[in-house]
Short mmCIF file of C-alpha atoms in Angstrom, two decimals:
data_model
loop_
_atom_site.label_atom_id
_atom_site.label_comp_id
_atom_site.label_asym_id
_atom_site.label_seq_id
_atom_site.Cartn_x
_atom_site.Cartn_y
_atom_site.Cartn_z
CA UNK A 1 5.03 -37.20 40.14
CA UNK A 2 3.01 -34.65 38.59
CA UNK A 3 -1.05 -35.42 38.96
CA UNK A 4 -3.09 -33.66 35.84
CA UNK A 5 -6.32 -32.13 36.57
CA UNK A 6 -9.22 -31.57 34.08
CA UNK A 7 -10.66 -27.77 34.03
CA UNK A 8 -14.02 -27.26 35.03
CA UNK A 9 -15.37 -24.07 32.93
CA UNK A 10 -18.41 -23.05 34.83
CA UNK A 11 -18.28 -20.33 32.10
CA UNK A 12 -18.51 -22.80 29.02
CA UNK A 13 -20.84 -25.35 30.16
CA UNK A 14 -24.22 -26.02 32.42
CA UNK A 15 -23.60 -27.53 35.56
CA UNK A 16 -25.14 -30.16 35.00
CA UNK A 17 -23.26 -31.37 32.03
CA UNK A 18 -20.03 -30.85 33.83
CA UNK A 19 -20.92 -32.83 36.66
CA UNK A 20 -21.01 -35.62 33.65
CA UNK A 21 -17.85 -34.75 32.35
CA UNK A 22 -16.30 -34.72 35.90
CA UNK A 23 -17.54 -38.52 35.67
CA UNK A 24 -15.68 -38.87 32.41
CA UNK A 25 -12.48 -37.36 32.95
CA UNK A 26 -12.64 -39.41 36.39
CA UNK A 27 -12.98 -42.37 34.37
CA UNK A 28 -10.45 -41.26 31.50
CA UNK A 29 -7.24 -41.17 34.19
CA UNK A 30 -7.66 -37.45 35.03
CA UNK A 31 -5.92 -37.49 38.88
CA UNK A 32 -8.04 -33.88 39.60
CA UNK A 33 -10.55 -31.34 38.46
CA UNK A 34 -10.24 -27.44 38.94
CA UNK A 35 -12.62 -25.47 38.55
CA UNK A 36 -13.19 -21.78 38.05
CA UNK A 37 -15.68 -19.43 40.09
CA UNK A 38 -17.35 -16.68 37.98
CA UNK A 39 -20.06 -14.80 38.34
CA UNK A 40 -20.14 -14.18 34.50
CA UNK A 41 -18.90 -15.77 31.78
CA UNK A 42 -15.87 -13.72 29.38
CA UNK A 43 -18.77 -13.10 26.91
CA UNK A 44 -22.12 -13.38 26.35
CA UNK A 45 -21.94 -15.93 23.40
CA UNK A 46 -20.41 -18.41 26.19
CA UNK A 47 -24.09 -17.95 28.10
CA UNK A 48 -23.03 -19.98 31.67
CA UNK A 49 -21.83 -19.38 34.70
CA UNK A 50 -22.88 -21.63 37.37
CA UNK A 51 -22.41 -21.47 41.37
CA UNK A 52 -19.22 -23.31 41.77
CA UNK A 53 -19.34 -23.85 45.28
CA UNK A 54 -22.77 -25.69 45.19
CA UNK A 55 -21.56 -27.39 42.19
CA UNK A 56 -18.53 -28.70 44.30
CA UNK A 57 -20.40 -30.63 46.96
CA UNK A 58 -22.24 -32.63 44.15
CA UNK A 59 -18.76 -33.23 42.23
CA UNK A 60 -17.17 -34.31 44.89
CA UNK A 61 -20.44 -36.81 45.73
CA UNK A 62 -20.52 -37.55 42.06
CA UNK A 63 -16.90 -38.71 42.11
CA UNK A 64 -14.85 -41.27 43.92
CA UNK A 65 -11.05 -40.41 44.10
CA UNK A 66 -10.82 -36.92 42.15
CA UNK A 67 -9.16 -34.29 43.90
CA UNK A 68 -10.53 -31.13 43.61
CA UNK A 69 -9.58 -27.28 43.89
CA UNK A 70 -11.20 -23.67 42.85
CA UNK A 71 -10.00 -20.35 42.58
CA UNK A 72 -11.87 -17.58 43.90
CA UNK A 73 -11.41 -13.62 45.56
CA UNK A 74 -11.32 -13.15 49.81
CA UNK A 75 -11.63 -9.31 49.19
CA UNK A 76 -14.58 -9.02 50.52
CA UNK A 77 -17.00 -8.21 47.39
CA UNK A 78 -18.74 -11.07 46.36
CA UNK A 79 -17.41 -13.54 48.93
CA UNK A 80 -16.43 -12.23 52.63
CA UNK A 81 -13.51 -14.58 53.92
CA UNK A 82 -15.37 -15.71 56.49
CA UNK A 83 -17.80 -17.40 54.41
CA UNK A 84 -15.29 -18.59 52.17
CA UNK A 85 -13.25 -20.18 55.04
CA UNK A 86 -16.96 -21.88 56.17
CA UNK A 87 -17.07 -22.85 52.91
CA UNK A 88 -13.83 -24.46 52.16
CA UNK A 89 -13.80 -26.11 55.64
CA UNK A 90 -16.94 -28.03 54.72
CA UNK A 91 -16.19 -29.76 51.90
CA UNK A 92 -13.09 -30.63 53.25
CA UNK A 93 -15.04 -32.08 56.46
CA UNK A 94 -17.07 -34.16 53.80
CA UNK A 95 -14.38 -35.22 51.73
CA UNK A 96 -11.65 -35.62 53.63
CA UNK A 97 -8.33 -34.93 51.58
CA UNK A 98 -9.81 -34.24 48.12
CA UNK A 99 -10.22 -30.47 48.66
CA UNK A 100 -6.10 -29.67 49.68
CA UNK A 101 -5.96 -26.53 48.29
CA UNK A 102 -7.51 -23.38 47.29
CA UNK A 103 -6.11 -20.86 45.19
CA UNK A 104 -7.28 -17.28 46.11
CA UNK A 105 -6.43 -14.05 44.30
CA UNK A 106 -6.83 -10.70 43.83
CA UNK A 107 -10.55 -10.98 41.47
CA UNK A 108 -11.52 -8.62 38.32
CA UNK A 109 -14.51 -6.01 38.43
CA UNK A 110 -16.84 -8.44 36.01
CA UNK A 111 -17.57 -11.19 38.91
CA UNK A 112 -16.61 -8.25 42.07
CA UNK A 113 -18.38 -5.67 41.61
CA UNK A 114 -21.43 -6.95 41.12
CA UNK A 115 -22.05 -5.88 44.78
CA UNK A 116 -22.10 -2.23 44.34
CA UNK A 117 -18.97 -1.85 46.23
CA UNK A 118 -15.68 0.37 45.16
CA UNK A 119 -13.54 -1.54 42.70
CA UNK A 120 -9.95 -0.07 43.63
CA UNK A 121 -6.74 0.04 41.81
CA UNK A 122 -4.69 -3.39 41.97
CA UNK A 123 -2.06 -2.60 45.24
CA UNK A 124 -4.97 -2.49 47.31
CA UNK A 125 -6.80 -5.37 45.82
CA UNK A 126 -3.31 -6.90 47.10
CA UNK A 127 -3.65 -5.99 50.23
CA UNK A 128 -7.10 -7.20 50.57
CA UNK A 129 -6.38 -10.65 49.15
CA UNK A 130 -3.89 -11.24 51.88
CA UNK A 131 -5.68 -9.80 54.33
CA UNK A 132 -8.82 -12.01 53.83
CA UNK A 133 -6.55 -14.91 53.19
CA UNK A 134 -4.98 -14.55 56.88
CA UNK A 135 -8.37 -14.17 57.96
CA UNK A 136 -9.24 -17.39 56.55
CA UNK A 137 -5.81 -19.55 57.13
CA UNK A 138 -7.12 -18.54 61.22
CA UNK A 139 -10.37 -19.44 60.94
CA UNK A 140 -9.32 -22.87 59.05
CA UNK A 141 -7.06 -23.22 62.23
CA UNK A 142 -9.56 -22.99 64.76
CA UNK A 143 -9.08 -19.69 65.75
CA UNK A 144 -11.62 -17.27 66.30
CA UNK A 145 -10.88 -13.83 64.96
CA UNK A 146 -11.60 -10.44 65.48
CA UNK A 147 -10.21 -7.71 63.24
CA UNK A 148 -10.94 -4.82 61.92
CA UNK A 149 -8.65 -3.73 59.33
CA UNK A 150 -9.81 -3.39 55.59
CA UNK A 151 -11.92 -6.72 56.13
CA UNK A 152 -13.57 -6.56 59.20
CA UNK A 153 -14.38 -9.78 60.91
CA UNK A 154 -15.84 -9.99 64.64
CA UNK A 155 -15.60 -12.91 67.05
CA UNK A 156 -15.78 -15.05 63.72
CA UNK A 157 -15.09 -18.80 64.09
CA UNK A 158 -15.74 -22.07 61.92
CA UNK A 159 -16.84 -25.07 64.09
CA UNK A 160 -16.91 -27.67 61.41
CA UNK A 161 -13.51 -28.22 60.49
CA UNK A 162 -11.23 -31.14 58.64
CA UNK A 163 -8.82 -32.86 60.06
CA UNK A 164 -5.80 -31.25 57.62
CA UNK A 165 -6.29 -27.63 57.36
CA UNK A 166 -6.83 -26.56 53.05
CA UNK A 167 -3.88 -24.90 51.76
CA UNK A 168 -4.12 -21.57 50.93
CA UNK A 169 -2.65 -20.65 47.94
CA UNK A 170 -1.97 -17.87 45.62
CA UNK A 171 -2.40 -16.72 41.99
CA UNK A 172 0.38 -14.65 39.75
CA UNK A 173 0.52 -14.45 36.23
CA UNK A 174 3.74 -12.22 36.96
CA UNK A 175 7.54 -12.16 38.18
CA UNK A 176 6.29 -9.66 40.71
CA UNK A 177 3.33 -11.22 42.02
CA UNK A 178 5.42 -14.91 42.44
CA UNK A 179 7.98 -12.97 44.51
CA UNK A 180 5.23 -11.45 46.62
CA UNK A 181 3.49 -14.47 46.90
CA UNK A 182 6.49 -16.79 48.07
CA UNK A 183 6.66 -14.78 51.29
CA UNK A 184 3.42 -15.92 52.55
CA UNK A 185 1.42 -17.76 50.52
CA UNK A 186 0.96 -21.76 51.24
CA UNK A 187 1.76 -22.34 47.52
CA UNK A 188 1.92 -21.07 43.59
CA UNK A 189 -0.61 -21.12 40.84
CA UNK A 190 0.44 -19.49 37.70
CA UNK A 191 -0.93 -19.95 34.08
CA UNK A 192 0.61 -20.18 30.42
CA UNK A 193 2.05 -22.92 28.28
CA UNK A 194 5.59 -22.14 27.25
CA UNK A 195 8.20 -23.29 29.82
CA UNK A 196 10.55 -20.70 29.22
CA UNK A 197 8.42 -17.93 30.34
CA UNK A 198 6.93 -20.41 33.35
CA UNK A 199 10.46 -20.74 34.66
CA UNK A 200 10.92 -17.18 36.01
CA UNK A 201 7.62 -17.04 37.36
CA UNK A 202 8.20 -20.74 39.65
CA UNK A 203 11.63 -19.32 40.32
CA UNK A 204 10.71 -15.73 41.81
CA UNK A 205 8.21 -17.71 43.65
CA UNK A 206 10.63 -20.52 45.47
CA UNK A 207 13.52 -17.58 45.99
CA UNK A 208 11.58 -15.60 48.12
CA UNK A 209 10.06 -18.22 50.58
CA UNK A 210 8.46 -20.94 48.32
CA UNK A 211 11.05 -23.04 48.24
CA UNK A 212 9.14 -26.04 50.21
CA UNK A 213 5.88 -24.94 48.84
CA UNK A 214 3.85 -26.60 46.09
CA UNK A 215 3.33 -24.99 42.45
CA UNK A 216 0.50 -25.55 40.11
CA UNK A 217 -0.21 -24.69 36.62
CA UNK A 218 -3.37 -24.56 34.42
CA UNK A 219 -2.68 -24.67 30.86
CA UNK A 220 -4.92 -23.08 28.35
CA UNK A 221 -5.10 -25.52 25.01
CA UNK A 222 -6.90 -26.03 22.10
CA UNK A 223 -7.15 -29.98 20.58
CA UNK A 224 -8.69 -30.74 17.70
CA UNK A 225 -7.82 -33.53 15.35
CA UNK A 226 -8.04 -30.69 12.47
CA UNK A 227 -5.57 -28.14 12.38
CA UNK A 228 -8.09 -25.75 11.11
CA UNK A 229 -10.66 -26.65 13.79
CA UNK A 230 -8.03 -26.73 16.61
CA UNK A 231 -7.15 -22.59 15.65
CA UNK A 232 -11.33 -22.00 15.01
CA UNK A 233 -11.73 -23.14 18.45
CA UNK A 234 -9.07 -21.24 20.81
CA UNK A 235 -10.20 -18.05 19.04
CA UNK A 236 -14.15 -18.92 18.78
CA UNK A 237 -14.34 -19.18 22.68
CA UNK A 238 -11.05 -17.86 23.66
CA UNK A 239 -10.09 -14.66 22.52
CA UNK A 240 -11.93 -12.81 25.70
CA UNK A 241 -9.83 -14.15 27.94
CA UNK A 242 -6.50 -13.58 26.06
CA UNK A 243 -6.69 -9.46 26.71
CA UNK A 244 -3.87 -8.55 28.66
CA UNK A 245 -4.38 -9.37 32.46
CA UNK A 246 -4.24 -5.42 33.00
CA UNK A 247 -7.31 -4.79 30.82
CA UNK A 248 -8.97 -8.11 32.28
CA UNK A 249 -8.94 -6.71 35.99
CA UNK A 250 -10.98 -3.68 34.90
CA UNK A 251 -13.85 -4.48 32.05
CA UNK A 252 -17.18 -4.75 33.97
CA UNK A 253 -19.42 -6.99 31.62
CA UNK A 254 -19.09 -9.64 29.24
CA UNK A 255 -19.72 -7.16 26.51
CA UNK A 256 -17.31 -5.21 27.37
CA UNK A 257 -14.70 -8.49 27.04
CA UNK A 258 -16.17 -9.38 23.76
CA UNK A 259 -16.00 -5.77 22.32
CA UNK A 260 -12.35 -5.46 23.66
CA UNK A 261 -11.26 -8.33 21.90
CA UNK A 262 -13.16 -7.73 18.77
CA UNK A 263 -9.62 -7.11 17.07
CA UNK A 264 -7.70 -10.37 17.69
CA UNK A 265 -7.21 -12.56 15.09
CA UNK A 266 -7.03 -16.30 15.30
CA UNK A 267 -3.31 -16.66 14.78
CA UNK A 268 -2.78 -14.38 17.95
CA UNK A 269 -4.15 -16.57 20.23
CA UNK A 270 -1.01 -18.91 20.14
CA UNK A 271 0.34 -16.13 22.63
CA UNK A 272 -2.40 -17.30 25.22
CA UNK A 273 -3.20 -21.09 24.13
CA UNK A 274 -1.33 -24.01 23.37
CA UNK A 275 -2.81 -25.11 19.85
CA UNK A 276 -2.39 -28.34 18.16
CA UNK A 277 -4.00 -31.89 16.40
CA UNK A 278 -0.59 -33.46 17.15
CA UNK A 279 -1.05 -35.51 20.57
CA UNK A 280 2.85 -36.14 20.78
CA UNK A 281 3.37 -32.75 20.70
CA UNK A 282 1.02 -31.90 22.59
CA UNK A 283 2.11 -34.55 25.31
CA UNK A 284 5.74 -33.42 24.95
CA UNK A 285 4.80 -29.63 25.65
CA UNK A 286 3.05 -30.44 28.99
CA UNK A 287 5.96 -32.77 29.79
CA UNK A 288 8.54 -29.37 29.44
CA UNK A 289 6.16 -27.69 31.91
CA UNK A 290 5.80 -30.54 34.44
CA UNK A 291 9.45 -30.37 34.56
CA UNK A 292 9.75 -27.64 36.23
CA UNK A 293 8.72 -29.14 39.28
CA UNK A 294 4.90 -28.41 38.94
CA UNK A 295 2.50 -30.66 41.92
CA UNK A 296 -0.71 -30.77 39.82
CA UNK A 297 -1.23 -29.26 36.09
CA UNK A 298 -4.75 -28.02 35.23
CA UNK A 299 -5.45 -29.08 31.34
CA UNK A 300 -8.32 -26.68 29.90
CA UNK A 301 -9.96 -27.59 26.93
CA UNK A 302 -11.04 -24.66 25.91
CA UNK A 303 -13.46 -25.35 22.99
CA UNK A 304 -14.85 -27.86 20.71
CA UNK A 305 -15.80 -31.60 21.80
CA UNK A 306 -15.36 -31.96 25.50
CA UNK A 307 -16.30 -35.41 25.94
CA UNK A 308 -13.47 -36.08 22.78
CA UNK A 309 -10.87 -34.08 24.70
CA UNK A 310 -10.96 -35.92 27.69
CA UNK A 311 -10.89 -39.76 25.44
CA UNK A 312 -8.23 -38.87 23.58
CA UNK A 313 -6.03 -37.51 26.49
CA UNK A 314 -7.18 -40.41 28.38
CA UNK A 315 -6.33 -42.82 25.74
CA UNK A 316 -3.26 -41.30 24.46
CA UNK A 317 -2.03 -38.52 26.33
CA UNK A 318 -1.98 -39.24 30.35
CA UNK A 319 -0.77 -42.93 30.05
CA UNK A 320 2.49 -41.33 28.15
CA UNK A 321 2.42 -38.63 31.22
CA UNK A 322 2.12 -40.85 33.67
CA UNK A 323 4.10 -43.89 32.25
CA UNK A 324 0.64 -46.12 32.86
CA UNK A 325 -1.70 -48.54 30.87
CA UNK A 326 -5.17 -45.95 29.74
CA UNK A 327 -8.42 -47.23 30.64
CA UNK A 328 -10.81 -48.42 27.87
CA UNK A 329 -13.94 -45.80 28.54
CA UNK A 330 -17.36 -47.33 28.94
CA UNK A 331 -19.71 -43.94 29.05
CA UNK A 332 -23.93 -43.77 29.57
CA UNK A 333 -24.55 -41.24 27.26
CA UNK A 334 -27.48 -39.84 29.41
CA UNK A 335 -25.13 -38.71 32.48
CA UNK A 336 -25.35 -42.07 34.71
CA UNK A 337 -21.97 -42.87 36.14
CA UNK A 338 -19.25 -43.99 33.64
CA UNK A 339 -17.69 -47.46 34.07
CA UNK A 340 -13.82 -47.96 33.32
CA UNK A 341 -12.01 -51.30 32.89
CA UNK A 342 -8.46 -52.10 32.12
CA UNK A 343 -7.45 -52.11 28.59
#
């Protein structure tokens, strides 16, 4: 069965109020949270971009059953794999099997080269990725490494460990990149909302090794109960981060996103985001993507009313996803812990 995650956008929101709306979706019937791990938001009008990693031990504290997972870049510019694998092996040591995997990919200049290092071209950010990856897959084995390759790492180990290793897995937006991918990575996350162009990606992916591995999704939509609204939204806090994934890579500031995408209108962003005030729909679009044999689907609300996204999929949406009786939603207003009963 497919398990639905709620998106955590460090970029959108204070910490704190997402550590309440981790509550809520917890409470709503959300199986999972994902969250993403920027440095800087896509534009300066979004104004947030918290440290996800902190903000992981207290969600995970703040929580009871959600499972949670994170993308973020082993290249060695803002995180050095060793640190990352410390990092990942510690929440799973806390909170044993609600951290079982970790997407990891190849990162874009805005949140990497903050550092000061070189930003190279995209082949060797490849080759970085899955050479910090392997350096991390050893360390969350036990091992203690020493390399010196493009990442150097000497006599590195991790001592506090969980009893099932985190899964390593990778990120592709692209036919290529799935392929790649299958051959070594410990699973698949793409993005998009349209099955039809999801099906090539999952299938390069399980034809070239990933046949027994797991594949994710996260879905980009846009709910509103208006029409109008629903459109306002995806392109009000959207638009940066529907520039093709070539131009994304290389734009240094959030500026530089919002100036880039100063031309896109609101009826382009149906390209990026799924857009609708029809729940049926909208429940029969994710069920066309689930079929193809996704493990967990990441829903991201990417604008308007957060706390009204996750009711009304709670209410309405995940019981027809998951065939199950919703939850009637008792929430504190001022961020203590939601209740839940059944309805």
């Amino acid at each position: 069965m497919t398990l639905y995650s709620y998106h955590i956008s460090h970029e959108q929101c204070p910490p704190r109020s997402l550590l309440a709306l981790a509550q809520r979706a917890e409470q709503a019937g959300f199986d999972g949270a994902f969250s993403s791990d920027h440095l800087q938001p896509w534009s300066p009008s979004q104004g947030e971009s918290g440290f996800a990693w902190a903000w992981l031990g207290a969600a995970l504290q703040a929580t009871e059953r959600l499972t949670f997972g994170i993308i973020s870049v082993p290249g060695g510019w803002r995180y050095h794999p060793v640190v990352l694998a410390q990092a990942v092996a510690t929440l799973g040591q806390m909170f044993p099997g609600r951290v079982p995997w970790v997407a990891l990919g190849s990162g874009q200049a805005m949140n990497e080269r903050a550092t000061g290092g070189p930003w190279p071209d995209k082949a060797e950010r490849n080759a970085r990725l899955r050479e910090g990856a392997e350096i991390m897959r050893a360390l969350l084995a036990g091992e203690t490494v020493t390399q010196r390759g493009r990442l150097t790492a000497v006599d590195a180990k991790v001592w506090s460990l969980p009893e099932t290793p985190t899964r390593l897995v990778g990120a592709a937006t692209s036919v290529e990149t799935a392929a790649w991918l299958g051959t070594w990575a410990d699973g698949l996350l793409t993005v998009g909302t349209s099955p039809e162009a999801l099906g090539p990606i999952v299938d390069a992916f399980r034809e070239n090794g990933g046949a027994d591995k797991p594949v994710f999704l996260k879905m980009d939509l846009s709910y509103a109960p208006d029409p109008a609204e629903a459109l306002h939204q995806a392109h009000a806090e959207w638009r940066f981060n529907a520039l093709p994934s070539s131009v994304a890579w290389e734009l240094p500031r959030p500026a530089d996103f919002e100036a880039a995408a100063r031309f896109l209108r609101p009826e382009d962003m149906h390209e990026a985001v799924l857009i609708s005030h029809d729940l049926p729909a909208l429940t029969e679009r994710i069920a066309a993507c689930a079929a193809l044999g996704f493990d967990s689907i990441d829903l991201h609300q990417v604008g308007g009313s957060q706390p009204a996204f996750i009711d009304a999929f709670g209410e309405r949406v995940l019981p027809a996803l998951h065939g199950r009786k919703a939850p009637v939603i008792e929430f504190d207003p001022f961020g203590r812990k939601p209740a839940a009963r059944a309805g």
